[in-house]
CSV table of C-alpha atoms in Angstrom, one decimal:
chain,number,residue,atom,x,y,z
A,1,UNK,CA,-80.3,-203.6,-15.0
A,2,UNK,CA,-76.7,-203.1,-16.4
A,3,UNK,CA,-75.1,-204.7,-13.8
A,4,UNK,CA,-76.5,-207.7,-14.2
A,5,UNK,CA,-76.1,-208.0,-17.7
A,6,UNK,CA,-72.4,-206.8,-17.6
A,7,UNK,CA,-71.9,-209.5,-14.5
A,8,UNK,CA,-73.8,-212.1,-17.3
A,9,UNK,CA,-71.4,-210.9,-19.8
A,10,UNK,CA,-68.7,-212.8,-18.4
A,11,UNK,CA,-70.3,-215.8,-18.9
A,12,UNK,CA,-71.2,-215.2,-22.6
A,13,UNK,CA,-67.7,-215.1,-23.3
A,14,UNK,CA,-67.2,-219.1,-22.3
A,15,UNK,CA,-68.4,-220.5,-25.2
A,16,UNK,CA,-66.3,-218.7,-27.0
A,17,UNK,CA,-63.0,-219.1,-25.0
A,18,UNK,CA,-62.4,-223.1,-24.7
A,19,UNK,CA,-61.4,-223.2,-28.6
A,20,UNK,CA,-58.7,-220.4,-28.2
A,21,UNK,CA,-57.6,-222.2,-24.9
A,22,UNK,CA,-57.2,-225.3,-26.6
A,23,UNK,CA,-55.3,-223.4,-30.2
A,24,UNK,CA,-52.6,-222.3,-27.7
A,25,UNK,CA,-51.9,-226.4,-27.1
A,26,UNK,CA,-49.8,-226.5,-30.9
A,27,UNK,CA,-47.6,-224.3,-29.0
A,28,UNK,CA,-47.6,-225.1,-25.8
A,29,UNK,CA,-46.7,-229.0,-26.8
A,30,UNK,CA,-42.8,-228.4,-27.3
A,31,UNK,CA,-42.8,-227.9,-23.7
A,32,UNK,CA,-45.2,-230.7,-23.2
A,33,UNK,CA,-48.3,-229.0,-21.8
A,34,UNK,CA,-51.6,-229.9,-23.1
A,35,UNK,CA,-54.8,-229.2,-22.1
A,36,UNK,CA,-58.2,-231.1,-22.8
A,37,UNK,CA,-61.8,-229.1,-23.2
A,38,UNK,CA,-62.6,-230.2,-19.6
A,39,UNK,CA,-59.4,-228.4,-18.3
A,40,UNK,CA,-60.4,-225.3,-20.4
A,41,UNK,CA,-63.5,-225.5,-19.0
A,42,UNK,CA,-62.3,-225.6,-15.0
A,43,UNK,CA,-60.2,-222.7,-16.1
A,44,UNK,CA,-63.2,-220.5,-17.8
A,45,UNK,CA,-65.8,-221.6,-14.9
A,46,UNK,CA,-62.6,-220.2,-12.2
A,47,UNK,CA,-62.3,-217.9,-14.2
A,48,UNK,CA,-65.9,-216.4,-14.1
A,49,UNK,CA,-65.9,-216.7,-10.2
A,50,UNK,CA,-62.3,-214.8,-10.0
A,51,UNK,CA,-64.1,-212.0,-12.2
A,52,UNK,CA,-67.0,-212.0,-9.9
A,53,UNK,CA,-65.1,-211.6,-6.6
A,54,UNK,CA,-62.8,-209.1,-8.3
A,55,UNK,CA,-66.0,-206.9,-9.5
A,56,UNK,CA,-64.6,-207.1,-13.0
A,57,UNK,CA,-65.9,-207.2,-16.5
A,58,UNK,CA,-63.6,-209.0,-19.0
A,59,UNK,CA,-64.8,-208.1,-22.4
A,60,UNK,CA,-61.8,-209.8,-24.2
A,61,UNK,CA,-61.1,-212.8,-22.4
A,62,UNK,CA,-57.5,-213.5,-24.1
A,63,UNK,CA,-56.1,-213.0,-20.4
A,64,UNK,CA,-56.0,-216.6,-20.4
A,65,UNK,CA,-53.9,-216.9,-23.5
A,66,UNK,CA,-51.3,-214.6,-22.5
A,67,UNK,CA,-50.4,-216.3,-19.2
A,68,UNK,CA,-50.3,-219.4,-21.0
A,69,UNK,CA,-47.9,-218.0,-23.7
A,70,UNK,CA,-45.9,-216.2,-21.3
A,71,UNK,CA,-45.6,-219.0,-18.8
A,72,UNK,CA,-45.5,-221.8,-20.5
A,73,UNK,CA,-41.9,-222.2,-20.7
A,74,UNK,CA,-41.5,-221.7,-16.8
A,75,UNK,CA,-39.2,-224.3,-15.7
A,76,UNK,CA,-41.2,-224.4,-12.7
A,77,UNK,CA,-44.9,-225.7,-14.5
A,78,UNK,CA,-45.3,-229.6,-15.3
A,79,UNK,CA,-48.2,-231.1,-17.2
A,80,UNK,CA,-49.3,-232.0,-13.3
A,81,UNK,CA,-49.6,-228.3,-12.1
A,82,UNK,CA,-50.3,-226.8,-15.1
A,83,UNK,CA,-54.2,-226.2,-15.1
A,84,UNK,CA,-53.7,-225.5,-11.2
A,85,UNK,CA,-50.9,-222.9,-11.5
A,86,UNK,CA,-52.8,-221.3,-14.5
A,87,UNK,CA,-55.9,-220.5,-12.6
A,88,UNK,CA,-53.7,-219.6,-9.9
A,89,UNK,CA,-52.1,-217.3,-12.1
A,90,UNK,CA,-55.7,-216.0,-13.2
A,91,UNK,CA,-57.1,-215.2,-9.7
A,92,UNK,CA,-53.6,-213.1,-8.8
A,93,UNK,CA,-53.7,-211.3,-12.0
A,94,UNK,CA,-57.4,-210.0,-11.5
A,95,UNK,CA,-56.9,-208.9,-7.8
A,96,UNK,CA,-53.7,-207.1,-9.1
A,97,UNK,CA,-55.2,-205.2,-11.8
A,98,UNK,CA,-58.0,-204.0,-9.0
A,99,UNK,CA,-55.0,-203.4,-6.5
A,100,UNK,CA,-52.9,-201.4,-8.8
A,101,UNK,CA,-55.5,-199.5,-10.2
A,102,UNK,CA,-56.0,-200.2,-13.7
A,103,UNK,CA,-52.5,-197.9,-13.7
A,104,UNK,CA,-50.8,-200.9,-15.5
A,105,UNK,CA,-52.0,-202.9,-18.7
A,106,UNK,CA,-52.2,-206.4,-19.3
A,107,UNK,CA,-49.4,-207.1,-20.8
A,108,UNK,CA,-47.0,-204.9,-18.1
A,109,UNK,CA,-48.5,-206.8,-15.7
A,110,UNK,CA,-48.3,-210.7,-17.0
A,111,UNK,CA,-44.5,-209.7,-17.8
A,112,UNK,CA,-43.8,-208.6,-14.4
A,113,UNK,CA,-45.3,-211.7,-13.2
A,114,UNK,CA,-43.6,-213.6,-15.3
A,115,UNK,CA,-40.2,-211.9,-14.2
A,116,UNK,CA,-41.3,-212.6,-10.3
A,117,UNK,CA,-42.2,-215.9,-10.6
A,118,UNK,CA,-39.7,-217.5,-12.6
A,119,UNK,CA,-37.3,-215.2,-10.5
A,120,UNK,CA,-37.4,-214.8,-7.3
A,121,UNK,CA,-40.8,-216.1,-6.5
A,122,UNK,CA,-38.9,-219.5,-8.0
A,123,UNK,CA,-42.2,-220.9,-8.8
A,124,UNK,CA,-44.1,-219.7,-5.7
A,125,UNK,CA,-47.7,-218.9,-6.2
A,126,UNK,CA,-47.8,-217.8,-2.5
A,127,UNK,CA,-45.1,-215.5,-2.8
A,128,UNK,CA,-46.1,-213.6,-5.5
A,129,UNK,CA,-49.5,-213.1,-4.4
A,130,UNK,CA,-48.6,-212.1,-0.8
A,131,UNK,CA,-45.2,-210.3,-1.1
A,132,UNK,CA,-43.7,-209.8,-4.8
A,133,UNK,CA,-46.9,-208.3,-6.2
A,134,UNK,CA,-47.7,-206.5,-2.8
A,135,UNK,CA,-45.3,-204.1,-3.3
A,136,UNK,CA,-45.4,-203.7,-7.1
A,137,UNK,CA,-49.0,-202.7,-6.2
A,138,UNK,CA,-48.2,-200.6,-3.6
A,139,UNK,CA,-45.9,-199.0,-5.6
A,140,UNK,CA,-48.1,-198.1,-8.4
A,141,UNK,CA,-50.6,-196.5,-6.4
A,142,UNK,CA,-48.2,-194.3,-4.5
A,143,UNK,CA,-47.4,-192.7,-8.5
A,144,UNK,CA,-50.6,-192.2,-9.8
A,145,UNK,CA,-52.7,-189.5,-9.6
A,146,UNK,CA,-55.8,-191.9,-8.4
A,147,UNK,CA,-54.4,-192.9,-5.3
A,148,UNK,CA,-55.9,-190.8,-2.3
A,149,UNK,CA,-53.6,-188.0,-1.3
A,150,UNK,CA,-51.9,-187.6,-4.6
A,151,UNK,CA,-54.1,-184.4,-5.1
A,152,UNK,CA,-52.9,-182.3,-2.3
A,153,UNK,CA,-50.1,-181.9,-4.6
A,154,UNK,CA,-52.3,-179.9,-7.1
A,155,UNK,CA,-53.6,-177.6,-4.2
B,1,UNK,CA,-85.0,-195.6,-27.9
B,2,UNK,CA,-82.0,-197.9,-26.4
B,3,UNK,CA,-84.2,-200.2,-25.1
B,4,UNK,CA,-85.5,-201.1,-28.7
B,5,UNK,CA,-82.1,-202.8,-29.0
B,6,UNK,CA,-81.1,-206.4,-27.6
B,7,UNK,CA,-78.4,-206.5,-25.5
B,8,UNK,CA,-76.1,-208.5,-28.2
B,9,UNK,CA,-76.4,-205.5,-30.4
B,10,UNK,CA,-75.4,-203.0,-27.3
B,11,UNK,CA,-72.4,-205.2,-26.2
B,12,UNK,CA,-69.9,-205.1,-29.1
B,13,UNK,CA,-70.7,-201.3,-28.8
B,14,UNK,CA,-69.1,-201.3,-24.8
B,15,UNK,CA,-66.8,-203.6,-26.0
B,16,UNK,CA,-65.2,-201.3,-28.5
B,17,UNK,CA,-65.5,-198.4,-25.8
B,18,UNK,CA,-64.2,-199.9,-23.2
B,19,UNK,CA,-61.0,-201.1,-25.8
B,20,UNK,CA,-61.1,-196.8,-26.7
B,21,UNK,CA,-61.4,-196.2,-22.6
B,22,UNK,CA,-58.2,-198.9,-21.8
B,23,UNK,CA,-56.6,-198.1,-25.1
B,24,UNK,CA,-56.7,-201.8,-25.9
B,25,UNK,CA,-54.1,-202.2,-22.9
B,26,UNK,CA,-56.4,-204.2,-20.7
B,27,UNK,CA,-59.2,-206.4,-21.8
B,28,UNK,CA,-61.1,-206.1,-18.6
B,29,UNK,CA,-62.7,-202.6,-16.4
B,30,UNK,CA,-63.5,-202.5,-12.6
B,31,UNK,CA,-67.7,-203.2,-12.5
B,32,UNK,CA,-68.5,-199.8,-11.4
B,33,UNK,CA,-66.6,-198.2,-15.0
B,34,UNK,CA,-68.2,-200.7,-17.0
B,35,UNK,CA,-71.5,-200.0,-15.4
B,36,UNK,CA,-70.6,-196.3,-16.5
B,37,UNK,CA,-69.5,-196.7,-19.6
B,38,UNK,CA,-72.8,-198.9,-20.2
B,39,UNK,CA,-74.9,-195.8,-19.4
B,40,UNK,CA,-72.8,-193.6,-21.6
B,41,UNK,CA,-73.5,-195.9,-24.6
B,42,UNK,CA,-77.1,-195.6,-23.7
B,43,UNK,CA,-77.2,-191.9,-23.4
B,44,UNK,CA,-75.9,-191.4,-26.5
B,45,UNK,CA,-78.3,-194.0,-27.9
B,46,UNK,CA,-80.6,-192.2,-26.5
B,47,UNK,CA,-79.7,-188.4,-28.0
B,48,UNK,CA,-80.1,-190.0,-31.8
B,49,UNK,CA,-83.6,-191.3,-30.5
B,50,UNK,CA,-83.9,-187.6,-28.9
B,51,UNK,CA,-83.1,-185.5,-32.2
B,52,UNK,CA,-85.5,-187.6,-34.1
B,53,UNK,CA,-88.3,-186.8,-32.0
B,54,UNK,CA,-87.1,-183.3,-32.6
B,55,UNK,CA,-88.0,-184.2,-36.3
B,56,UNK,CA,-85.4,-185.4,-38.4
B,57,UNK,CA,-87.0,-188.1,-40.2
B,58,UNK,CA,-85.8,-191.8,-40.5
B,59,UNK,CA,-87.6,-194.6,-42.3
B,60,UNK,CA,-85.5,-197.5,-41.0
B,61,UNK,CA,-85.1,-198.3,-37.9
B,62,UNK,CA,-80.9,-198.1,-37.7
B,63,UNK,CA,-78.7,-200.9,-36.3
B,64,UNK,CA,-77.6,-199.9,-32.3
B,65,UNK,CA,-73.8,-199.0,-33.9
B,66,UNK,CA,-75.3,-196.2,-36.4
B,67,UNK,CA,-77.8,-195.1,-33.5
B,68,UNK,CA,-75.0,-195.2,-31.3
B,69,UNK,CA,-72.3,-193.2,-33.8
B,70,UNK,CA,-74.9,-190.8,-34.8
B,71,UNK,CA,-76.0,-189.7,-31.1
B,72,UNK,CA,-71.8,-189.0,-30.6
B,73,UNK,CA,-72.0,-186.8,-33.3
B,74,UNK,CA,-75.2,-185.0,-32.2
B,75,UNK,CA,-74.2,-184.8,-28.9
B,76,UNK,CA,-70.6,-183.3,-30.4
B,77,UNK,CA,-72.7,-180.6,-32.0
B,78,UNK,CA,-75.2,-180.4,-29.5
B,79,UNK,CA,-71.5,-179.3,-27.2
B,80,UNK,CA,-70.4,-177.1,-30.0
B,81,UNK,CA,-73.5,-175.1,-30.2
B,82,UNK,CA,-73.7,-174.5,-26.4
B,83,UNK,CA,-70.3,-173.4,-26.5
B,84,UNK,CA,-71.5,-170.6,-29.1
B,85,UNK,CA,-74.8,-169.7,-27.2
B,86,UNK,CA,-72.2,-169.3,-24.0
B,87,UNK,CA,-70.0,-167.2,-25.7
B,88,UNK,CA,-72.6,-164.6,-27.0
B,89,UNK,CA,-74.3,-164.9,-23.5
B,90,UNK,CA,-71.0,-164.1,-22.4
B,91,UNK,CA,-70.4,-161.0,-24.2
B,92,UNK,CA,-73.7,-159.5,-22.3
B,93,UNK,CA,-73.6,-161.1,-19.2
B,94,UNK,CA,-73.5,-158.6,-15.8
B,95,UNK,CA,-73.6,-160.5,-12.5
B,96,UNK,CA,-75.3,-157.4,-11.1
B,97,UNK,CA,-72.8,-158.2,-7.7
B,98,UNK,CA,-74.2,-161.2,-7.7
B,99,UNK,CA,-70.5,-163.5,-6.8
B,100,UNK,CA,-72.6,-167.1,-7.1
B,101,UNK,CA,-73.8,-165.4,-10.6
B,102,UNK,CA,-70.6,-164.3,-11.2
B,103,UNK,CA,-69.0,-167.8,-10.5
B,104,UNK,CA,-71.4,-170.1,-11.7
B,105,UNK,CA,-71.7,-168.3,-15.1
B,106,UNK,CA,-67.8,-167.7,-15.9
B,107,UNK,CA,-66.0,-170.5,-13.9
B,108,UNK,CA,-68.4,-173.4,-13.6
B,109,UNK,CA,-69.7,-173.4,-16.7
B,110,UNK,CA,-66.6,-172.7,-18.5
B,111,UNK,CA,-65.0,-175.8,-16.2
B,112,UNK,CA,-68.1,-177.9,-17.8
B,113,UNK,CA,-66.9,-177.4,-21.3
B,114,UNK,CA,-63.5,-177.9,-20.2
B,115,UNK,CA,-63.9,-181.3,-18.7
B,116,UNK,CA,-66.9,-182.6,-20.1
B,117,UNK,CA,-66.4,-186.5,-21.7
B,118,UNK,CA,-68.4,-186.5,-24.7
B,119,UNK,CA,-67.6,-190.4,-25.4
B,120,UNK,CA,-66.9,-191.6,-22.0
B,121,UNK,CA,-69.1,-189.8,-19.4
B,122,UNK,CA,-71.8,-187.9,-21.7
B,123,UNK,CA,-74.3,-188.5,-19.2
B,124,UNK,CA,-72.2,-186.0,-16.2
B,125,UNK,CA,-73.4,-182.4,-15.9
B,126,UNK,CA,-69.9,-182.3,-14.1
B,127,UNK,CA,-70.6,-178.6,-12.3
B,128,UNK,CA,-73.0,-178.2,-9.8
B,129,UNK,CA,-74.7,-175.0,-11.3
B,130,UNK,CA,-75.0,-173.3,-7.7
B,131,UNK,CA,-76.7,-170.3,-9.3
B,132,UNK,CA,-80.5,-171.0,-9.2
B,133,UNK,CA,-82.6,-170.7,-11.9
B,134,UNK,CA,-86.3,-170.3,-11.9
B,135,UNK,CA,-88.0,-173.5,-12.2
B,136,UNK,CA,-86.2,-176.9,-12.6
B,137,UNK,CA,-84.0,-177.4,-15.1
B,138,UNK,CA,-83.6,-179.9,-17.9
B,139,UNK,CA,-82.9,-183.4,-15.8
B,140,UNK,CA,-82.0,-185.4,-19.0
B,141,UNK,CA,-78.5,-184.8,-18.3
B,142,UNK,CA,-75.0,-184.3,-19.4
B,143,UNK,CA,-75.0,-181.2,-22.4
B,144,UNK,CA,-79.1,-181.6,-22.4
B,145,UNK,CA,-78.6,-180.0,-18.9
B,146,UNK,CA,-76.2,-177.3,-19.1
B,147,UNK,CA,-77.9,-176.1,-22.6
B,148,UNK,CA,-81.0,-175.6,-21.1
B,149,UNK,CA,-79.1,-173.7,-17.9
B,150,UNK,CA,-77.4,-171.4,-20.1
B,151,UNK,CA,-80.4,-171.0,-22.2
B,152,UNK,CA,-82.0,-169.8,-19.0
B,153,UNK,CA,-79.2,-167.6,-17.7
B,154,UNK,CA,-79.5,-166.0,-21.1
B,155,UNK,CA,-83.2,-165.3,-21.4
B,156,UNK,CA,-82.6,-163.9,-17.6
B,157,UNK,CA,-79.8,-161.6,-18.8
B,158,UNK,CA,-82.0,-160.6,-21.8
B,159,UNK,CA,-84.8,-159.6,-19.1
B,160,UNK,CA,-82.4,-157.9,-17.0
B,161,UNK,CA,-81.2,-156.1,-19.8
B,162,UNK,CA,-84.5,-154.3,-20.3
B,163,UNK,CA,-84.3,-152.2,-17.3
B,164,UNK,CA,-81.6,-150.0,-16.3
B,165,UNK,CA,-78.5,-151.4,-14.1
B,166,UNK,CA,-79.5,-148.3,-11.4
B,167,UNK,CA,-82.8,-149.6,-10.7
B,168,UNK,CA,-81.3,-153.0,-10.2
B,169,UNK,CA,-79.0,-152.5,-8.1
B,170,UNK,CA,-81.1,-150.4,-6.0
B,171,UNK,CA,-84.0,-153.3,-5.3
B,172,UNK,CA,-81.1,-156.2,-4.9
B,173,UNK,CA,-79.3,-153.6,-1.6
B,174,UNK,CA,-83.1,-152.6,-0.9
B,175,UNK,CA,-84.0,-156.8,-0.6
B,176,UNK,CA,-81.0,-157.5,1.1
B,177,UNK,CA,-77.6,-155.7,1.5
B,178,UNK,CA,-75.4,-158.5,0.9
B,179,UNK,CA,-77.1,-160.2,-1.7
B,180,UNK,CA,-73.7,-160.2,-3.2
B,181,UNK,CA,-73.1,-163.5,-1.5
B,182,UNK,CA,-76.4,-164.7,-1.1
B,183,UNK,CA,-77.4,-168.0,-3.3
B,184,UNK,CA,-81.0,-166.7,-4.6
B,185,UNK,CA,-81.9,-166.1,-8.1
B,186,UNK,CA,-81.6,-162.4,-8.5
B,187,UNK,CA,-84.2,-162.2,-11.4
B,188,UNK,CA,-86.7,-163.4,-9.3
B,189,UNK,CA,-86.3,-160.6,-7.0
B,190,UNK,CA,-86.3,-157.8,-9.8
B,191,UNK,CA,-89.2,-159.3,-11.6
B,192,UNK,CA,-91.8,-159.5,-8.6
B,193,UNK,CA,-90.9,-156.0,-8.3
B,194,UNK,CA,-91.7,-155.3,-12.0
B,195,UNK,CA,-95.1,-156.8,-11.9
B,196,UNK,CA,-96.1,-155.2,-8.9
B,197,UNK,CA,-95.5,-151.7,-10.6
B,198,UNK,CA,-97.5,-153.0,-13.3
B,199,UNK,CA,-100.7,-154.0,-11.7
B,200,UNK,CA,-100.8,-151.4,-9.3
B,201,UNK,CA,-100.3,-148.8,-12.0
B,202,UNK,CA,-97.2,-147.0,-10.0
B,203,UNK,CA,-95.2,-146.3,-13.5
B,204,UNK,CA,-93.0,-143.7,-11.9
B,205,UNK,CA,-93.9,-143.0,-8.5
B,206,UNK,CA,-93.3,-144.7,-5.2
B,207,UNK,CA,-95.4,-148.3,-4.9
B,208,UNK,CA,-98.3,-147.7,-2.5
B,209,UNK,CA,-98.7,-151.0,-0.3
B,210,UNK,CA,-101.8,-149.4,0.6
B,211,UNK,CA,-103.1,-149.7,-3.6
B,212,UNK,CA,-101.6,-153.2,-3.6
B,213,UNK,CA,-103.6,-154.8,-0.6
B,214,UNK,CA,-106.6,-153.3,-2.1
B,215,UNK,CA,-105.7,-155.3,-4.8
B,216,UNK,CA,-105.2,-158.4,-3.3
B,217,UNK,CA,-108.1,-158.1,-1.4
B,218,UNK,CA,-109.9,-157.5,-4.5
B,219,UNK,CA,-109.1,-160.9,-6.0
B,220,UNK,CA,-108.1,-164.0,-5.4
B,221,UNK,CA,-105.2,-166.2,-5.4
B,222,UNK,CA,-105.8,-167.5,-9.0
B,223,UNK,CA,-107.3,-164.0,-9.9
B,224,UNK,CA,-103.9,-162.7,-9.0
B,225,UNK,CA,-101.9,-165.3,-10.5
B,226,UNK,CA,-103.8,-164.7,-13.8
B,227,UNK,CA,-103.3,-161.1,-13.7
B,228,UNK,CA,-99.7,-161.4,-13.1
B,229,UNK,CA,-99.5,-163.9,-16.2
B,230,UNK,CA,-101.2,-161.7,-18.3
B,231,UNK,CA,-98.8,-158.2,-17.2
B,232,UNK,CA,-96.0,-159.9,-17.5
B,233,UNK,CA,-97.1,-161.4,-21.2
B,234,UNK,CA,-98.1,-157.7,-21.9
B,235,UNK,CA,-94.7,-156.6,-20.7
B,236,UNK,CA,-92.6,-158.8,-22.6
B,237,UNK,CA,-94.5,-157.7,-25.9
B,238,UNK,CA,-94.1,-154.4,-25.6
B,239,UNK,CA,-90.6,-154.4,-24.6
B,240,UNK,CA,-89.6,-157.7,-26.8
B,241,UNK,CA,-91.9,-158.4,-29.2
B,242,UNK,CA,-93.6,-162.2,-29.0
B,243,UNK,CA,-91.1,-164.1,-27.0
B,244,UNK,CA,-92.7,-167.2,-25.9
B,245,UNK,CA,-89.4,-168.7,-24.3
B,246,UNK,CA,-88.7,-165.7,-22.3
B,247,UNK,CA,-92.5,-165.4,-21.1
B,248,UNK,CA,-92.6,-169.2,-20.5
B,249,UNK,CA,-89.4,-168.9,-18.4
B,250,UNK,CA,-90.1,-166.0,-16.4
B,251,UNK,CA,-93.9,-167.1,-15.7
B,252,UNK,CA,-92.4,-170.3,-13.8
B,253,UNK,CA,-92.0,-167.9,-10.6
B,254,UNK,CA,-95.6,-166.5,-10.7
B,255,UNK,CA,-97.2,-169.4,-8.7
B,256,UNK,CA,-94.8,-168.6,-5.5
B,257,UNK,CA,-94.7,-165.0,-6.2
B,258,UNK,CA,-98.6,-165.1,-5.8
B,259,UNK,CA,-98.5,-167.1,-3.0
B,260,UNK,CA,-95.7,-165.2,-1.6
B,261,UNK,CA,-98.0,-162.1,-1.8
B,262,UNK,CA,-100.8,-163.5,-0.1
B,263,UNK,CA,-98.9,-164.7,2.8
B,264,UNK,CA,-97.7,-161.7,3.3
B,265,UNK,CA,-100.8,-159.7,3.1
B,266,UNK,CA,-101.9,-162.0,6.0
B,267,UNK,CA,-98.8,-161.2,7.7
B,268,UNK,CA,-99.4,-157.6,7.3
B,269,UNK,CA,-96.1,-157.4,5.9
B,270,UNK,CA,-95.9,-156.6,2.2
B,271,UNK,CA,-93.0,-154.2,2.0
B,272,UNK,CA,-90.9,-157.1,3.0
B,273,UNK,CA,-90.8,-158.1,-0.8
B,274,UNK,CA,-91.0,-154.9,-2.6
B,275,UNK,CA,-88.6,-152.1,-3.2
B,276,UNK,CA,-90.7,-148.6,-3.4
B,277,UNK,CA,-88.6,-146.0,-4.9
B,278,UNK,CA,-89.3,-143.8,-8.0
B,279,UNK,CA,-88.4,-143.6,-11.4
B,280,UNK,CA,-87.8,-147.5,-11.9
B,281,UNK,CA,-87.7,-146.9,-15.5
């Protein structure tokens, strides 16, 4: 029974999302990037697939905020990738915070991305799915205590 | 109980747990922890529903928050007053040799209070409780569980206590002589020899097998098992006083003991349970 409500949960959240989507335009103006209710809406809907695929429960839902604030003055997003590169941004962010674990929050890992892909990703979707955040994963699970192997240390 | 509540009213509750469980760093959990923590704010629902049953008395029903805030603090309590019963269980306990009693008494359940998740995982017994206990134990899990295990372990001990250590000792190397490291309950073995001295009368002499397969000849099955409820009733109330919890503990093993006896008489092998020595007392 839970799992099906939990899975429903996601979706309950929608409603409730497009407004705070479209708040973060007044911001997101001065670097001309706007986005219309039916935008919000493709993001929310990829959004609940992403969370589905991912086996993920998002009880929040400001994920979508904070990639917008924290990419939105990428030199590398136009007004004619934007709604693309932010659900983009969405789907890597939820397979990354299964890969690594849950060892990193949010925040850590939106700023990291950020780092990547204005850096050396240089705008790359691709490349920060496949290599950049690879290895940050990697990384994480080979320090925490979760990954496999980590306990023979305790023995 | 929690399913009195609609699921709006349970959802801000794992909301705000799952914010305690990330400490608001990430706004989203894996399916499988959510699931979890889902059944942890239902077993705690669930142990405020419990304690009123038990008969505190509420004329209201409460919102799911207070049900759910409540049952933390019951089951906090409910922890707290296990950990006493342990304790003073502890001061008395004697493994009789017994290593899995041994064990399961001062490392397992000692690891239980140690790890055990009171707001995140109430609903884990976390330990395996490898020593067996007569009967089944308390499946409503988490500290529901290992209360009524060391409940058990201590109406055991208190049994145990009532003869002397000697005569234990001798019937566990007389049943089997390494039931150090054997995984039975070792009650079990030492009250079946109790009752047998009781209903054949042998108070302080050596058990004649011949006196008890007269007996059990003489009755039947339920005759037998009625018998051995009523000595062992009689036995507790001289030695104890009334103790209902003690007698409706031990009594669980008097359905396989009487089988157990009558199988045996078939199989012309009744010594096979029973250790005959003198001065038992």
């Amino acid at each position: 029974m839970e799992i099906d409500v939990l899975k429903s949960f996601n979706n309950l959240l929608k409603e409730r999302r497009i407004e705070s989507i479209l708040n973060t335009n007044s911001y997101t103006g001065k670097f001309s990037l706007q986005l219309t209710s039916e935008d919000a809406l493709k993001i929310l809907d990829r959004r609940i697939v992403t969370l589905k695929e991912q086996e993920r429960v998002d009880f929040r839902g400001d994920v979508i905020d904070k990639l917008i604030f924290s990419f939105c003055d990428s030199c590398y997003i136009d007004q004619d990738n934007y709604v693309e590169t932010l659900i983009g941004l969405q789907e890597i962010f939820y397979y990354y915070k299964n890969e690594s674990l849950d060892e990193c929050s949010d925040d850590e890992l939106i700023k990291y991305m950020t780092i990547c892909f204005n850096g050396v990703c240089q705008g790359s979707l691709e490349n920060l799915y496949d290599t950049v955040l690879e290895n940050f994963a990697r990384d994480i699970r080979n320090r925490t205590k979760g990954f496999i192997g980590r306990y023979k240390e305790d023995e | 109980m929690s399913d009195e509540y609609a699921i709006d009213e349970i959802m801000p509750i794992l909301s705000d747990l799952v914010d305690k469980f990330t400490s608001y760093d990430s706004s989203s959990v894996t399916l499988k922890r959510a699931n979890s923590l889902m059944e942890a704010v239902i077993f705690t629902i669930n142990a405020f529903y419990t304690s009123i049953s038990n008969g505190t008395i509420i004329y209201k029903k409460p919102s799911a928050k207070i049900a759910y805030e409540n049952g933390y603090d019951i089951l906090c309590k409910r922890v707290a007053n296990t950990r006493k019963k342990y304790n003073e269980i502890a001061i008395i306990f004697d493994d009789y040799g017994n290593n899995n009693y041994r064990d399961t008494f001062y490392k397992g359940i000692s690891a239980f209070f140690m790890k055990y998740d009171v707001r995140f995982s109430p609903c884990e017994t976390v330990i395996t409780m490898d020593y067996p206990i007569i009967g089944n134990i308390c499946n409503n899990g988490g500290i529901f569980t290992v209360e009524d295990y060391i409940e058990k372990i201590g109406l055991e001990q208190k049994f145990l206590s009532l003869l002397t250590k000697d005569f234990i000792y001798k019937v566990l190397n007389e049943y089997q002589a390494d039931y150090r490291d054997q995984f039975y309950n070792i009650c079990s073995i030492i009250l079946r020899n109790v009752l047998i001295r009781c209903i054949t009368n042998d108070q302080s002499t050596e058990i004649d097998v011949l006196k008890l397969e007269i007996f059990l000849k003489g009755h039947t099955i339920t005759e037998t098992k009625f018998i051995l409820r009523t000595v062992l009733e009689k036995y507790i109330n001289e030695k104890l006083g009334d103790k209902n919890k003690l007698y409706s503990y031990l009594s669980g093993d008097l359905e396989n003991f009487a089988s157990r006896l009558y199988i045996n008489l078939e199989n012309n092998c009744l010594d096979r349970i029973l250790y005959i020595d003198k001065g038992w007392k």
